[in-house]
Coordinates of C-alpha atoms and ligand atoms in Angstrom, one line a residue:
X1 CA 124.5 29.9 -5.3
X2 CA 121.4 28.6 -7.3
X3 CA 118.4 28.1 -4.7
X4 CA 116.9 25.0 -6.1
X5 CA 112.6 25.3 -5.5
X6 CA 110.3 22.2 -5.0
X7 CA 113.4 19.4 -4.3
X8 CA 112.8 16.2 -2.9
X9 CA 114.5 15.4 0.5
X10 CA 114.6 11.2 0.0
X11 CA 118.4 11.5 -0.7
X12 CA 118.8 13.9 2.1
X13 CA 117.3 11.8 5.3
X14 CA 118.8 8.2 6.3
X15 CA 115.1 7.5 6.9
X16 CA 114.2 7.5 3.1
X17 CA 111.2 9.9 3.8
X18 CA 109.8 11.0 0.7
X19 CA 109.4 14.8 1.7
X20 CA 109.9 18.2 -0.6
X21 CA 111.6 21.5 0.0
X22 CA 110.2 24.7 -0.7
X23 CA 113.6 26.0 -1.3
X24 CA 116.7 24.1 -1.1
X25 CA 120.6 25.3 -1.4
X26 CA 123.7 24.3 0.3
X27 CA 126.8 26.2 1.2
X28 CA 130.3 26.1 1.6
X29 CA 131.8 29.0 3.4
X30 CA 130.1 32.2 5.5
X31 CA 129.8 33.8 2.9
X32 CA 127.5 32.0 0.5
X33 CA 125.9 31.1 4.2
X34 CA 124.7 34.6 4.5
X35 CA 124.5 35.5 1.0
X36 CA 121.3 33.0 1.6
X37 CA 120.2 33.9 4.4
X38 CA 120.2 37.7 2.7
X39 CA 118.2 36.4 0.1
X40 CA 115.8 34.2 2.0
X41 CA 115.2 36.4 4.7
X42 CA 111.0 35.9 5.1
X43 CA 111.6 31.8 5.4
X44 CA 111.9 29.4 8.0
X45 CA 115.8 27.8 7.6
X46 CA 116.5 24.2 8.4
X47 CA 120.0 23.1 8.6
X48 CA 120.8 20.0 7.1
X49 CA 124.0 17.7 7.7
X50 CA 124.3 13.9 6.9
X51 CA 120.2 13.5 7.4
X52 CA 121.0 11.0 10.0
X53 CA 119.0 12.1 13.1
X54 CA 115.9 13.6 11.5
X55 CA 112.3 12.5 10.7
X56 CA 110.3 14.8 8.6
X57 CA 106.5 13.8 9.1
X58 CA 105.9 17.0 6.6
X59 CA 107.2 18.8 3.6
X60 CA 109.6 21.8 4.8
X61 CA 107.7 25.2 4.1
X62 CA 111.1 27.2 4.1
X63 CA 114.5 26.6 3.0
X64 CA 116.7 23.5 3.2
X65 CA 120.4 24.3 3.9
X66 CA 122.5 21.8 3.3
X67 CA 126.0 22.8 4.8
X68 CA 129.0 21.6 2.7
X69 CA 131.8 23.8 4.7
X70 CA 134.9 20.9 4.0
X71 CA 138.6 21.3 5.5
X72 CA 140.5 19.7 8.2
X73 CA 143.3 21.7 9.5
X74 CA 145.8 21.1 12.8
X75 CA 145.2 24.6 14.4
X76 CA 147.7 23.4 17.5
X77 CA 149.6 21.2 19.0
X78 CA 151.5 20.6 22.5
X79 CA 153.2 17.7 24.2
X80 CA 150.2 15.8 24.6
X81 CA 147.4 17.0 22.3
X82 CA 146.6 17.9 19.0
X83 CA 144.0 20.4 18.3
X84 CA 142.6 19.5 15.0
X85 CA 139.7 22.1 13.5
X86 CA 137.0 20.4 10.8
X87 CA 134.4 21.9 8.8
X88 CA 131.1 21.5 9.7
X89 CA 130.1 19.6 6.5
X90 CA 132.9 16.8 6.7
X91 CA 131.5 13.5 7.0
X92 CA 131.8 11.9 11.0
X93 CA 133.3 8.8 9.8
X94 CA 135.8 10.4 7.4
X95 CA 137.3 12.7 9.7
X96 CA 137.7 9.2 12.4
X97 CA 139.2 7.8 9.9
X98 CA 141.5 10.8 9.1
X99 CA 142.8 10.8 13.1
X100 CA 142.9 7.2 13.5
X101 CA 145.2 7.3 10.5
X102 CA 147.9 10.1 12.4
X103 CA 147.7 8.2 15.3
X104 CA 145.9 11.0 17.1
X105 CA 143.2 9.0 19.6
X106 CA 139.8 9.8 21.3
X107 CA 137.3 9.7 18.5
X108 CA 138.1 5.9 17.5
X109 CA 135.2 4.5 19.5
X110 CA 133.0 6.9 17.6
X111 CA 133.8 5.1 14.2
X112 CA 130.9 4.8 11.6
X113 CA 128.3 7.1 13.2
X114 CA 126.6 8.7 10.4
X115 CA 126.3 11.6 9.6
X116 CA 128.7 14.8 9.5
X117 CA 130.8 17.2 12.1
X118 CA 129.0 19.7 12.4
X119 CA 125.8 17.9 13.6
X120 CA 128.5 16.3 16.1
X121 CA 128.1 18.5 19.4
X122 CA 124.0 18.7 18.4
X123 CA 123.6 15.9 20.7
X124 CA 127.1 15.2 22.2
X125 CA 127.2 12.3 20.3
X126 CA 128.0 9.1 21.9
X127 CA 128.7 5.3 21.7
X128 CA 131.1 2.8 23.2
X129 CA 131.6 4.1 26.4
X130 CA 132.5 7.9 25.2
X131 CA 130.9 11.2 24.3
X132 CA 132.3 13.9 21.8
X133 CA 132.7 16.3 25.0
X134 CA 135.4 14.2 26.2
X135 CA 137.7 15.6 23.0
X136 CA 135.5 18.4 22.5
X137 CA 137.9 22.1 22.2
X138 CA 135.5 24.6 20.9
X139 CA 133.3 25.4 17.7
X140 CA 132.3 28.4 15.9
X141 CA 128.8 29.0 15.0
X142 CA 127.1 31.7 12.8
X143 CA 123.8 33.3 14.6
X144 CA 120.9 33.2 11.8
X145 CA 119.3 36.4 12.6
X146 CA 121.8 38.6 14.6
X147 CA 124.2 37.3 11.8
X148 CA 127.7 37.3 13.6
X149 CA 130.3 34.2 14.9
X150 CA 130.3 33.5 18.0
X151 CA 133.1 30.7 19.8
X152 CA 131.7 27.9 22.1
X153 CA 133.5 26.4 24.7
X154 CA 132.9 22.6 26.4
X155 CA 131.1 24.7 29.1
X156 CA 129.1 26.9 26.8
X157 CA 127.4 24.3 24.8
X158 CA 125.7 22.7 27.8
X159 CA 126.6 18.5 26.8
X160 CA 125.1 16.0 28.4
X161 CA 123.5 12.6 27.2
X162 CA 122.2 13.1 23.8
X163 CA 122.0 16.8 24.5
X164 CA 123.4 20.2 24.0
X165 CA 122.3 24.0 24.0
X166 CA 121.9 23.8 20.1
X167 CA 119.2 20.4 20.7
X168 CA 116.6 23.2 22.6
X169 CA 117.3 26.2 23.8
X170 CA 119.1 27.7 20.7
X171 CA 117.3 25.2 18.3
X172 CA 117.3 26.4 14.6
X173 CA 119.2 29.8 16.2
X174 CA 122.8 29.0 15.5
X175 CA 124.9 27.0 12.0
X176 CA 127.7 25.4 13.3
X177 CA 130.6 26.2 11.0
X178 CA 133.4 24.2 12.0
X179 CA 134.3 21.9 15.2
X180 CA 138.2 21.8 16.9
X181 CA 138.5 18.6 19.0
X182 CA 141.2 17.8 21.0
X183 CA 143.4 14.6 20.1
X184 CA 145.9 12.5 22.4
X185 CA 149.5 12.2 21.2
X186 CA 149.3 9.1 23.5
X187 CA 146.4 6.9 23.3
X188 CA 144.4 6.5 25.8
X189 CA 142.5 3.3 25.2
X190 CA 138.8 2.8 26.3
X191 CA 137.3 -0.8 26.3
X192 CA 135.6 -0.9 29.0
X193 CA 132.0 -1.5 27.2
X194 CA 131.6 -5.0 27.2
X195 CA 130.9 -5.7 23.8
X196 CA 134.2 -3.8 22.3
X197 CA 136.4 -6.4 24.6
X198 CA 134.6 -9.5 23.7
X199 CA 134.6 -8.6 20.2
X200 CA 138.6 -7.3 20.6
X201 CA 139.0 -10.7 22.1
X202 CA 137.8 -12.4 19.0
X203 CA 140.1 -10.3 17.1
X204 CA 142.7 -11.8 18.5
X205 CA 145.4 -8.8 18.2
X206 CA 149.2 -8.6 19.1
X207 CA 148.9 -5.3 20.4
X208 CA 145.9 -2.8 21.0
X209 CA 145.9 0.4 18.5
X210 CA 143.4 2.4 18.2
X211 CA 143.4 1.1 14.3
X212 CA 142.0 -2.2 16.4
X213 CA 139.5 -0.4 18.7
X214 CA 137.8 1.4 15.5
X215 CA 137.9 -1.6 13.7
X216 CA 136.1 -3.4 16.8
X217 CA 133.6 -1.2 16.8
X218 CA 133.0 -1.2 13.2
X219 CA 132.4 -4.9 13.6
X220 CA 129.7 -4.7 16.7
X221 CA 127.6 -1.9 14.8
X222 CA 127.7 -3.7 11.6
X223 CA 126.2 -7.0 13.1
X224 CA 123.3 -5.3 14.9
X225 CA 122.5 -2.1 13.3
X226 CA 120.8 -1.8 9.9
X227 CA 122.9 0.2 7.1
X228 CA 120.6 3.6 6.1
X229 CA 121.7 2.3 2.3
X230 CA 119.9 -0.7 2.9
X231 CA 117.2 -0.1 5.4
X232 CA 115.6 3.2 6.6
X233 CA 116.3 4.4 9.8
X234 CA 117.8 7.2 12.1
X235 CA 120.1 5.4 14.8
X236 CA 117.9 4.8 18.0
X237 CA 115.0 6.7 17.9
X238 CA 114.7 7.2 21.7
X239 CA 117.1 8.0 24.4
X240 CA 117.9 5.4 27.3
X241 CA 115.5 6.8 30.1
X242 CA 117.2 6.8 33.8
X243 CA 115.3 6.1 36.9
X244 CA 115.9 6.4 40.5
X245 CA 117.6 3.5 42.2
X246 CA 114.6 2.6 44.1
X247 CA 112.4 2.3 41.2
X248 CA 115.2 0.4 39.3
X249 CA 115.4 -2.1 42.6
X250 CA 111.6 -2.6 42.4
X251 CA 111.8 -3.1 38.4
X252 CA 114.2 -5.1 38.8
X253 CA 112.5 -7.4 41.8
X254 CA 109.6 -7.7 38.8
X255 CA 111.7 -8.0 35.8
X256 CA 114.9 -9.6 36.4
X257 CA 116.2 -9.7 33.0
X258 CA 116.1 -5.5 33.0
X259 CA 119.4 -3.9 32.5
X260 CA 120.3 -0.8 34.0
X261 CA 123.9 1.0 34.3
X262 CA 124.4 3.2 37.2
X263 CA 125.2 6.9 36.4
X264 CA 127.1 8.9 38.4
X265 CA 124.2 10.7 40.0
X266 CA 123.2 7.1 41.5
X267 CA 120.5 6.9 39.2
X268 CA 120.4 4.2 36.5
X269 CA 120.3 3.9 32.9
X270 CA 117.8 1.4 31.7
X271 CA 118.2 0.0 28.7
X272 CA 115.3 0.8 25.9
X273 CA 116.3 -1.5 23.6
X274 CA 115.2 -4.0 26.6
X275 CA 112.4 -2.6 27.6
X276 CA 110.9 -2.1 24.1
X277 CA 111.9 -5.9 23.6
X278 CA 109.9 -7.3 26.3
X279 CA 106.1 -5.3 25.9
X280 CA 104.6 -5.2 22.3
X281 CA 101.5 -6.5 20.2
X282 CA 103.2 -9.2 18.7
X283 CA 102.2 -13.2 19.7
X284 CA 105.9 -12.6 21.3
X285 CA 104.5 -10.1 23.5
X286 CA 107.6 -7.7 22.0
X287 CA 107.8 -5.1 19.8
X288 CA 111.2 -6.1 18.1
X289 CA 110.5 -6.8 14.8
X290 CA 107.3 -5.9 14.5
X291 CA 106.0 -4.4 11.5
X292 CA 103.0 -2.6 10.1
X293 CA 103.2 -1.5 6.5
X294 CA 106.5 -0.3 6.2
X295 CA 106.8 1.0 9.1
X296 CA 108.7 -0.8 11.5
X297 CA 110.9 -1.9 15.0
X298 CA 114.5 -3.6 13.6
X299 CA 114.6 -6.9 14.1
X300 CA 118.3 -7.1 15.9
X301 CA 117.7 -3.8 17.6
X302 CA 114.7 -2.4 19.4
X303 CA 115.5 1.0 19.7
X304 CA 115.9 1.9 16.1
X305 CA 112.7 2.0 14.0
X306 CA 112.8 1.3 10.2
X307 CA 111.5 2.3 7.3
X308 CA 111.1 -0.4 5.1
X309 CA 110.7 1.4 1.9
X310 CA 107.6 3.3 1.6
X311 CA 106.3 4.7 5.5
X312 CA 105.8 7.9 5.6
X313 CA 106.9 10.3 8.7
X314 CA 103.5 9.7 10.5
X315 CA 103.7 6.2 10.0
X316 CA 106.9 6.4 11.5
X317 CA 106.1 8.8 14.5
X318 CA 102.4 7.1 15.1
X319 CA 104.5 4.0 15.8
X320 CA 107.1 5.6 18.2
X321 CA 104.0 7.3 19.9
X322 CA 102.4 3.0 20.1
X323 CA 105.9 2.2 21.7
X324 CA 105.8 4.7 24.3
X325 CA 102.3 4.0 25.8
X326 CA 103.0 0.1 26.0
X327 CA 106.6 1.2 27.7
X328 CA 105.1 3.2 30.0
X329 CA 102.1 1.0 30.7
X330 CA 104.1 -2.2 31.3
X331 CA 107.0 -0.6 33.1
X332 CA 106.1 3.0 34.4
X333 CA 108.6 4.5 32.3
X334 CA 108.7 7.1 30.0
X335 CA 110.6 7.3 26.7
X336 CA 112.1 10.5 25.2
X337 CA 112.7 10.4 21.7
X338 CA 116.2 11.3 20.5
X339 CA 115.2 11.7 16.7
X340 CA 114.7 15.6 15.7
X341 CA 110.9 15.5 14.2
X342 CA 110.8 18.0 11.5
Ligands
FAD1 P1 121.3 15.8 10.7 O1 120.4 14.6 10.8 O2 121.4 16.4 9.3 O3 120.8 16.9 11.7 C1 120.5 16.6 13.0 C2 120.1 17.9 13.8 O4 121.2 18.8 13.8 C3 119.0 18.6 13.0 O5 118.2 19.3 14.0 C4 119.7 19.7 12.2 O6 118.9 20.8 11.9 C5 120.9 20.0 13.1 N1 122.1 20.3 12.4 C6 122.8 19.5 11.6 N2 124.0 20.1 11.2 C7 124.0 21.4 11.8 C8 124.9 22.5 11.8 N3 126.0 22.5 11.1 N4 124.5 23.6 12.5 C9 123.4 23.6 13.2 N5 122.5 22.6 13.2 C10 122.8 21.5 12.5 N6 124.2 9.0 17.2 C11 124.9 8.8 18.3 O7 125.1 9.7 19.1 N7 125.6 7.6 18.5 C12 125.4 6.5 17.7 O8 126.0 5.5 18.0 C13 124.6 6.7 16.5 N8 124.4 5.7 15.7 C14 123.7 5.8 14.6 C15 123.5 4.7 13.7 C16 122.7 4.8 12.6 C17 122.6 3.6 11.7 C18 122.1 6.1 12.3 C19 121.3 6.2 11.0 C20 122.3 7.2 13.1 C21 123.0 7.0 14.3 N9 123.2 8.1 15.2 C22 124.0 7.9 16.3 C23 122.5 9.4 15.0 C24 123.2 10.3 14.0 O9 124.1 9.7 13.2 C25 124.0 11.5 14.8 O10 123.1 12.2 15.6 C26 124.7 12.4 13.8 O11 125.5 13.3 14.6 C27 123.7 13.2 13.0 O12 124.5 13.9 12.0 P2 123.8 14.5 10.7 O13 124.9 15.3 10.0 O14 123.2 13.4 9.9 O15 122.7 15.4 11.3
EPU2 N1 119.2 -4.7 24.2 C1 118.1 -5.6 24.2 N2 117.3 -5.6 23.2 C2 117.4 -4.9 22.1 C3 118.5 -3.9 22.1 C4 119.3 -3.9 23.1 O1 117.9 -6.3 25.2 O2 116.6 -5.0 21.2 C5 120.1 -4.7 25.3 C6 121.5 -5.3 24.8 O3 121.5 -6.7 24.9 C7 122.5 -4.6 25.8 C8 121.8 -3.3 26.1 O4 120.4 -3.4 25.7 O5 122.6 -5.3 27.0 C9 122.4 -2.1 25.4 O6 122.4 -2.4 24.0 P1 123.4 -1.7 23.0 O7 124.8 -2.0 23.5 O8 123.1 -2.2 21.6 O9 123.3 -0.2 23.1 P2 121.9 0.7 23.2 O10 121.8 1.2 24.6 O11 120.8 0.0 22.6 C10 123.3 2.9 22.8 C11 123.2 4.1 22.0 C12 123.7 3.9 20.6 C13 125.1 3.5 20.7 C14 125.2 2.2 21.5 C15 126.7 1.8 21.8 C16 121.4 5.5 22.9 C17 120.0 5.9 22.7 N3 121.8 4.6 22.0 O12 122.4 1.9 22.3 O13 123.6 5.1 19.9 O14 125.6 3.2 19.4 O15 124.6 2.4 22.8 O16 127.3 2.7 22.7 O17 122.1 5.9 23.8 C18 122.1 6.4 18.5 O18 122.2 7.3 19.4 O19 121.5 6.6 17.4 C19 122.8 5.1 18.7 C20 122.8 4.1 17.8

């Protein structure tokens, strides 16, 4: 494999950063993986999927990896599941598309997240009301420096909202190689997020399929969140922050437009798109739309910050930092960013 020096990432983020690469080479196998890693073995390694969840506020001083490991295989299969095994470098949406069109169910409410599989259990990626855990079997991963496979099971890669093991305690440790997720024979449908059963509603079907469900949730993301082709961005760029109940009761006393879903552990889940909708500069007193240079907040969607064409990573970053002071000033709450800052 050719190790390409001095290469622009633009292409490579969803953000549209204009950042260079030392050193830059993808891979499609283990072999070429640690063929580089052999030949690379002084410099910092970044592993690159899709580009969706990143934010580079500096040029990479080390080597870009770019993992292009393709194939979809059924490794399994019993009277209720399929267990369906897909390289790390197959794009998220594709491989949806490639279960919704077997009829195998789970992933259909994860339709047109960017990105690729094997950047999938990073965060325990999650939208419409479920999380890949929930059809989560096991992945393989290569360790960069003791350079051996290891398995992970559900239990072993530490899920929970927008996190994993790989997001902080192993970050930049392990390359996942390939994902196997776990597929119902018998769908299971899920619509209980709000919007997917108004906008199913609309659709006015015959009968529910998961064909339908993905096709809902198409629609809702296309309406309110900008396409990386056409706008910069990377997805929300902060977590949904939860609080104790009590604070939530006295926010809620104060604010009573706030929205808040209870978790489990009886505290709730605010809502940051809300929060960063109702404090802000603006003559509005809100930070939604806003824009400074080209840096900016999306104008249908708080909690993803654009670039409108030329901002660079600071510009970016300086803004999120803006955001989080006037949160946390109007509202006492702090906001956690669920970008990766590079
Ligand atoms: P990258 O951005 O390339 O990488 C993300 C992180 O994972 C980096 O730290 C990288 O080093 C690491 N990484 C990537 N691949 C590997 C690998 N094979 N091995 C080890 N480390 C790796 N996310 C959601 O959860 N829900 C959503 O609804 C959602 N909506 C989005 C909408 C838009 C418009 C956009 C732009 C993003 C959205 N995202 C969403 C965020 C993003 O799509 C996901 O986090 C996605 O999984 C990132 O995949 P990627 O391949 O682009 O990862
Ligand atoms: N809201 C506002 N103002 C805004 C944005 C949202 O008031 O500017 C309100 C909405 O009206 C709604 C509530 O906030 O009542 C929730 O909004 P939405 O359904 O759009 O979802 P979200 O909480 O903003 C989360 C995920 C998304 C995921 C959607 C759908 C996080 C950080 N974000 O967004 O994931 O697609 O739910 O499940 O959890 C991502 O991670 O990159 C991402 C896009």
């Amino acid at each position: 494999m050719q190790i390409q020096e001095n290469i622009s990432l633009k292409a490579y983020n969803t953000f549209g950063l204009e950042v260079k690469a030392k050193l830059f080479s993808a891979f499609r196998n283990t072999t070429e993986l640690t063929d580089l890693i052999g030949r690379t073995a002084q410099e910092t390694k970044l592993i690159l999927g899709g580009g969706s969840n990143i934010l580079f506020t500096k040029d990479v001083d080390g080597i870009v990896l770019k993992n292009e490991i393709r194939g979809i295989e059924k490794v399994r299969e019993d009277d209720e599941y399929v267990y369906i095994k897909a390289g790390a470098g197959e794009t998220w949406h594709q491989f949806v598309l490639f279960c919704i069109k077997n009829n195998w169910a789970g992933v259909e409410n994860l339709s047109l997240i960017p990105g690729n599989v094997g950047a999938s259990p990073m965060q325990n990626i999650g939208a419409y009301g479920v999380e890949i855990k929930e059809v989560f079997h096991e992945l393989k991963a290569f360790h960069i420096h003791e350079k051996t496979n290891y398995t992970f099971t559900e239990k072993d890669c530490g899920f929970g909202y927008r996190e994993s093991v790989f997001k902080k305690k192993y970050r930049n440790e392990f390359v996942i190689l390939n994902v196997t997720y776990r597929l119902n024979k018998t769908p299971k449908f899920n619509v209980s997020y709000g919007a997917i059963e108004q906008e199913l509603e609309k659709m006015r079907l015959e009968k529910l399929t998961i064909a339908a469900i993905s096709q809902a949730v198409i629609n809702i993301r296309s309406s309110k969140l900008p396409d990386p082709a056409q706008i910069g961005n990377a997805g929300s760029f902060f977590k949904n922050p939860s609080v104790a109940k009590e604070k939530f009761e006295v926010l809620k006393n104060e604010f009573p437009g706030i929205i808040g879903y209870e978790n489990e552990d009886c505290t709730v889940k605010l809502a940051a798109g809300w929060l960063i909708e109702h404090c802000g500069p603006q003559p509005s007193g809100s930070w939604k739309g806003y824009r400074n240079g080209d840096a900016g907040v999306h104008s249908k969607q708080a909690l993803v910050l654009v670039n409108y064409g030329n901002a660079n990573g600071n510009e970016i970053y300086e803004l999120s930092e803006k955001i989080t002071d006037s949160v946390n000033e109007k509202f006492g709450v702090v906001l956690e960013r669920e970008v990766n800052i590079v």
